[in-house]
mmCIF file of C-alpha atoms in Angstrom:
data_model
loop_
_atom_site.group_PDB
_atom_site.id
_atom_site.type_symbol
_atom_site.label_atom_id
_atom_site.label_comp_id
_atom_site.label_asym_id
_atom_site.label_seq_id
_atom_site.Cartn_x
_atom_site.Cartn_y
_atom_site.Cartn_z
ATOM 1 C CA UNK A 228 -24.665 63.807 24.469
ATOM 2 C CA UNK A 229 -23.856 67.230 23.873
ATOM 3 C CA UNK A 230 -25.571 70.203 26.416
ATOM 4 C CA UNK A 231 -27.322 73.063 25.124
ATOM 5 C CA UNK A 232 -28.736 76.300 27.303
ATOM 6 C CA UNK A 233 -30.996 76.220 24.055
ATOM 7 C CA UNK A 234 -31.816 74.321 21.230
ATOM 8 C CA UNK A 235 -33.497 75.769 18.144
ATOM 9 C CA UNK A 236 -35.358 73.796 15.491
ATOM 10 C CA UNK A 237 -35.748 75.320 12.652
ATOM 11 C CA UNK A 238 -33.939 78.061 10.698
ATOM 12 C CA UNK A 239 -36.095 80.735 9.590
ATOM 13 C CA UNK A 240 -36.938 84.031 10.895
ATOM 14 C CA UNK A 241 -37.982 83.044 14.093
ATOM 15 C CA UNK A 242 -35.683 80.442 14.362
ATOM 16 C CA UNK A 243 -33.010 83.001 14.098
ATOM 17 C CA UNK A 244 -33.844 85.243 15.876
ATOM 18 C CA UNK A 245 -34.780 83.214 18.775
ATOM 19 C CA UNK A 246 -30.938 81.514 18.492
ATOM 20 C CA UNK A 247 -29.160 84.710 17.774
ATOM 21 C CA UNK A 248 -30.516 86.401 20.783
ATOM 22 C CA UNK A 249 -30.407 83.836 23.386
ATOM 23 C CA UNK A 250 -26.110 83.628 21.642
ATOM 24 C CA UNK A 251 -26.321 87.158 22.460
ATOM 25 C CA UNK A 252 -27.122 86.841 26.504
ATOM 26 C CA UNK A 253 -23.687 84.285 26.159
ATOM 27 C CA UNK A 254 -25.864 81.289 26.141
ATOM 28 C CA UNK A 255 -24.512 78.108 24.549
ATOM 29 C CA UNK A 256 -27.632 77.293 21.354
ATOM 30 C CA UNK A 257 -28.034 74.759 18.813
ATOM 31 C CA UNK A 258 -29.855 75.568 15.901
ATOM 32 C CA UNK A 259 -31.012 72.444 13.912
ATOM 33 C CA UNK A 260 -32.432 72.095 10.467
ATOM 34 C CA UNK A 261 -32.337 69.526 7.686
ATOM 35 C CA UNK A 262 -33.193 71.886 4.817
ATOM 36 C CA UNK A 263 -31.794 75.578 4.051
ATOM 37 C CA UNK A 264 -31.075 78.226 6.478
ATOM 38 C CA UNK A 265 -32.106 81.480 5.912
ATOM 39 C CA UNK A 266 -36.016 81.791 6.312
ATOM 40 C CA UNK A 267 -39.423 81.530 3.703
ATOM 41 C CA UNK A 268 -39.158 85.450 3.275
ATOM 42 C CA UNK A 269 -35.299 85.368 1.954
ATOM 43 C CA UNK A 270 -35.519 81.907 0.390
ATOM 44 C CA UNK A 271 -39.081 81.656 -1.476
ATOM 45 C CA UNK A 272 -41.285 84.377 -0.157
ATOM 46 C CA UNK A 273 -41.038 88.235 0.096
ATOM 47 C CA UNK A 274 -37.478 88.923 -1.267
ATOM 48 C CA UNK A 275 -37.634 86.430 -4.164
ATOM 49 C CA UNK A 276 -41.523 87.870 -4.983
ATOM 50 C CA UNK A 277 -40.581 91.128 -5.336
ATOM 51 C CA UNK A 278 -37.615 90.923 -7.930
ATOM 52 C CA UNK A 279 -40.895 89.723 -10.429
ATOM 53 C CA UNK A 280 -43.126 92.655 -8.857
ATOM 54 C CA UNK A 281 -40.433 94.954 -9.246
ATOM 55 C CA UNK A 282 -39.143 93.537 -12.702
ATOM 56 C CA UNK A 283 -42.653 93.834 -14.002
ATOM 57 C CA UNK A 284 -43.524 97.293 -12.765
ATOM 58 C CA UNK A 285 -41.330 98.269 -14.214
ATOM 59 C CA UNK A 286 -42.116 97.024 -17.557
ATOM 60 C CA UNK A 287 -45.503 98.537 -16.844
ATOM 61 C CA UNK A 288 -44.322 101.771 -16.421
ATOM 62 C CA UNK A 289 -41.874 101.662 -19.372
ATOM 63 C CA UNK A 290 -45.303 100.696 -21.769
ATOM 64 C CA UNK A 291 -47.091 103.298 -20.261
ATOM 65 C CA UNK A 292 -44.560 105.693 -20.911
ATOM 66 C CA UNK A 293 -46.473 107.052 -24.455
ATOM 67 C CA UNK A 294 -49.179 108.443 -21.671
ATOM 68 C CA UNK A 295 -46.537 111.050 -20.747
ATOM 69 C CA UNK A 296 -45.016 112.142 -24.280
ATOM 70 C CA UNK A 297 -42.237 109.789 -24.028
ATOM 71 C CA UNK A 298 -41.645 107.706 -27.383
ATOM 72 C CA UNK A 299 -40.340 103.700 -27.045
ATOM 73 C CA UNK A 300 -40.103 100.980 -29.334
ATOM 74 C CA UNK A 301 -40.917 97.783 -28.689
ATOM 75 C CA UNK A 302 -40.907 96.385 -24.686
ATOM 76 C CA UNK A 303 -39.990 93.404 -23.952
ATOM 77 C CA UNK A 304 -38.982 91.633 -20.686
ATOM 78 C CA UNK A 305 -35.922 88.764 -20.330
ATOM 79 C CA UNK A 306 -37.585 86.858 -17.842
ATOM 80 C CA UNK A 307 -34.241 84.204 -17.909
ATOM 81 C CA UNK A 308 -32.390 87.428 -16.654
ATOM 82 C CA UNK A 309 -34.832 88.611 -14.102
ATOM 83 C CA UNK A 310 -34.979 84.659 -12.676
ATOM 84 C CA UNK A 311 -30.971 84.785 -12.266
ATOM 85 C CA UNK A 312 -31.690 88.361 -10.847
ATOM 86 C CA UNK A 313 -34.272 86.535 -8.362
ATOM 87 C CA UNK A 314 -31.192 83.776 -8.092
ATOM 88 C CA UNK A 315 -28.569 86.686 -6.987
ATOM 89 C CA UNK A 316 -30.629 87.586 -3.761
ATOM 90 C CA UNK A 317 -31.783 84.210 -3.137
ATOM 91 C CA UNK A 318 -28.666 81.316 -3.171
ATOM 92 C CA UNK A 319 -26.289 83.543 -1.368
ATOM 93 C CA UNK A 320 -28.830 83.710 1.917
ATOM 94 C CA UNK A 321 -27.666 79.982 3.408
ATOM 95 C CA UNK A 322 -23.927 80.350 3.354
ATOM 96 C CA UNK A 323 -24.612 83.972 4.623
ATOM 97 C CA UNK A 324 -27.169 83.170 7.453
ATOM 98 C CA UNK A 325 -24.366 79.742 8.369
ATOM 99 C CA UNK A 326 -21.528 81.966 8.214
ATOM 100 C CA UNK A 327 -23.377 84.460 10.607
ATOM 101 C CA UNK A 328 -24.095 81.354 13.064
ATOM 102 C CA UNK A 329 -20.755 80.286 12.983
ATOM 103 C CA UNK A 330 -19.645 83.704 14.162
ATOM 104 C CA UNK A 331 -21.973 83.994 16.658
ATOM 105 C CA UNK A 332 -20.827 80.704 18.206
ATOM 106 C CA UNK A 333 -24.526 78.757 17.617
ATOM 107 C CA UNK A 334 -23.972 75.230 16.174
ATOM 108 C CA UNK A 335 -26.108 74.712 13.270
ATOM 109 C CA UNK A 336 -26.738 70.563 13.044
ATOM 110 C CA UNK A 337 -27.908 69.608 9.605
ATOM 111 C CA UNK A 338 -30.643 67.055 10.429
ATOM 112 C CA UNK A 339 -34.023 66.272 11.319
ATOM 113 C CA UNK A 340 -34.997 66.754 15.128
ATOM 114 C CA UNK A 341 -37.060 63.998 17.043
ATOM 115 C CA UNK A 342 -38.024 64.643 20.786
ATOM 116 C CA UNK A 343 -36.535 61.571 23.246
ATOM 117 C CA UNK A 344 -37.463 63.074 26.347
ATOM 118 C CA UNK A 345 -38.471 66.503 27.831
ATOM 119 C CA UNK A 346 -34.925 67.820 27.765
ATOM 120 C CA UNK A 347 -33.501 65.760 24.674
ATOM 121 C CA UNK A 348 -33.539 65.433 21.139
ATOM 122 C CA UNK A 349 -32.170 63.623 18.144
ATOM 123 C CA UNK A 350 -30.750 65.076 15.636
ATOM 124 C CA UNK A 351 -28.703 62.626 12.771
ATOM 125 C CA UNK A 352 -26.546 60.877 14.751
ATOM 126 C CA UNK A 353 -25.861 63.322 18.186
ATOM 127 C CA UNK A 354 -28.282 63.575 21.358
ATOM 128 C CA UNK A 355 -28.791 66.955 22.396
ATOM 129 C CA UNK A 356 -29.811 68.178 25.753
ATOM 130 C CA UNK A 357 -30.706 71.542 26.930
ATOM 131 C CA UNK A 358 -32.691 73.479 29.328
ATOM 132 C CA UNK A 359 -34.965 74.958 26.347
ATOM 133 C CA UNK A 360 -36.258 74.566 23.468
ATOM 134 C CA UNK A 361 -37.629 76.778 20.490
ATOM 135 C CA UNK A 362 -39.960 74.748 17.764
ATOM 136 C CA UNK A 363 -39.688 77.207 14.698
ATOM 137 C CA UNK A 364 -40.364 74.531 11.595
ATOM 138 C CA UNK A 365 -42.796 77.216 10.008
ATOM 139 C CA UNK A 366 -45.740 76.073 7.954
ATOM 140 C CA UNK A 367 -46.370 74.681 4.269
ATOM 141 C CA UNK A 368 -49.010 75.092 2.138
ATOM 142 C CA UNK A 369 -51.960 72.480 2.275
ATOM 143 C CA UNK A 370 -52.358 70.365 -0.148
ATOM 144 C CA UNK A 371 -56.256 70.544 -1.881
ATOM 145 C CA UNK A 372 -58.581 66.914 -2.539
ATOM 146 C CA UNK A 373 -60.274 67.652 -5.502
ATOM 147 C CA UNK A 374 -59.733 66.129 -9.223
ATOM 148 C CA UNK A 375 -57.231 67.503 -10.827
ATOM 149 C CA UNK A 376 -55.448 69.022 -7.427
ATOM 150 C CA UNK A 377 -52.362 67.009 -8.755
ATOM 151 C CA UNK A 378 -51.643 70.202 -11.192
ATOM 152 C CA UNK A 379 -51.776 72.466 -8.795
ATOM 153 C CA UNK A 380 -48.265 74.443 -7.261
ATOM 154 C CA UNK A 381 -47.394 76.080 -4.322
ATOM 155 C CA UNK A 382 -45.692 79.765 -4.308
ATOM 156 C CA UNK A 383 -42.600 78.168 -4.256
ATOM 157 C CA UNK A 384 -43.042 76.548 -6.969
ATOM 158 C CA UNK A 385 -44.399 79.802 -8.917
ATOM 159 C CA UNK A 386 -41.162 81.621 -8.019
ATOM 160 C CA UNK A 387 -39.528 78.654 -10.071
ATOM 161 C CA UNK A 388 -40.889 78.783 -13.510
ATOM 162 C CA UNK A 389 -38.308 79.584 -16.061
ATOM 163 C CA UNK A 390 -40.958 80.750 -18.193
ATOM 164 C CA UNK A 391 -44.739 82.685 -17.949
ATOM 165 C CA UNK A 392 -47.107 80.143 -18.687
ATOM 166 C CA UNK A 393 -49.772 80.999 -21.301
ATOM 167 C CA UNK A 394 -52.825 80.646 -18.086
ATOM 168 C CA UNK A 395 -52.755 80.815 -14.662
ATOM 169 C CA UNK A 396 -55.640 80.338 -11.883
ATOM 170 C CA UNK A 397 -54.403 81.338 -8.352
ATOM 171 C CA UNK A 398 -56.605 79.899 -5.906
ATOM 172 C CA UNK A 399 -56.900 82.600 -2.529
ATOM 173 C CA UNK A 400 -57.112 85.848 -2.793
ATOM 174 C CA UNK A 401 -54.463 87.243 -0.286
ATOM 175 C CA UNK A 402 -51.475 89.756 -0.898
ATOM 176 C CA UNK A 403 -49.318 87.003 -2.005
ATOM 177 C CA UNK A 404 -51.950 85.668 -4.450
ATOM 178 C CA UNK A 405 -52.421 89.407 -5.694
ATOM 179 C CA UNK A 406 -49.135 90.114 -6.321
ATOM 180 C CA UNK A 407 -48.670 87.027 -8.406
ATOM 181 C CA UNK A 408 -51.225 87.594 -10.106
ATOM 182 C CA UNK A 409 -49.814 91.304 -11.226
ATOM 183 C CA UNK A 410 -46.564 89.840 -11.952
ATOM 184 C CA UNK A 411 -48.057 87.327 -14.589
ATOM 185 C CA UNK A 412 -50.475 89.500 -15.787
ATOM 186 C CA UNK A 413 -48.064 91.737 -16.865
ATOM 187 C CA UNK A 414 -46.323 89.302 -18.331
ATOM 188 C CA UNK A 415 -48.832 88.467 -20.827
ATOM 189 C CA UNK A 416 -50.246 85.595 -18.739
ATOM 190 C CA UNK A 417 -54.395 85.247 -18.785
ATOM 191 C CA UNK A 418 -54.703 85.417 -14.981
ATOM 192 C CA UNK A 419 -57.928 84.561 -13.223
ATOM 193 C CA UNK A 420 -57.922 84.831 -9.104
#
């Protein structure tokens, strides 16, 4: 069994934060996590959204440019490049945010956690112990019930596409939703929110 002052679950933003200032007050933390380190906002979220918003802005700008007396040919947009662009902020993050957790002297225990008692866990193989814990496992989209639900994707899944499909419906109408829908819009996509 090994003893913990705190044990974190979960490593996104709050995770983090949670583990790197309780490390900070010389605390001995655990930070467990089966999946990437690193947090929705660097990994599939904010940073990786606004490479496209950014990217396509751009382009708007650049084919509005006529408005202002400036001449240009033909615009077009790589999207290939700006996904590998989206790539170069995104895949570093993990080996960044487990090199930073290293350094700061928090374990970081690749595994699912399951609660065996009020001050233990399991995580893999190891029992953990501690005086406190943090639950930061974040949130995932809900799934929809309705025919034809099947087709539909998540954000993460949008930041993914190697190519701007033809049609898109985005289903909400928050920031995120908004901004997606610019992004493909721009792109030539027929976008209805």
């Amino acid at each position: 069994m090994s003893e913990y002052d705190l044990v974190v679950i979960g490593g996104g933003n709050t995770g983090l934060s949670a583990a790197y200032r309780v490390a900070r007050a010389g605390k001995k933390v655990a930070l467990v996590d089966k999946g990437p380190v690193g947090g929705l906002c660097s990994l599939a979220g904010c940073n990786p959204k606004k490479v496209f918003v950014r990217a396509t802005e751009v382009l708007d700008e650049v084919r509005r440019a006529g408005e202002h007396g400036i001449r240009t040919g033909e615009i077009t947009i790589d999207w290939s490049r700006v996904w590998r662009r989206k790539r170069s902020f995104t895949d570093p993050v993990p080996a960044q945010t487990e090199e930073s957790l290293k350094k700061k002297g928090i374990d970081l225990i690749r595994a699912e956690a399951r609660f065996t008692g009020t001050q233990a866990l399991s995580a893999g193989d190891r029992i953990l112990r501690a005086d406190g814990f943090v639950i930061a496992t974040g949130s995932h989209p809900r799934r929809l019930d309705f025919p034809g639900a099947e087709l539909v994707q998540a954000s993460d899944d949008v930041l993914e596409l190697q190519e701007p499909p033809p049609r898109m419906v985005i289903i909400g109408a928050g920031v995120v939703a908004f901004e997606f829908g610019q992004v493909f819009a721009r792109l030539g996509t027929k976008v209805t929110v």
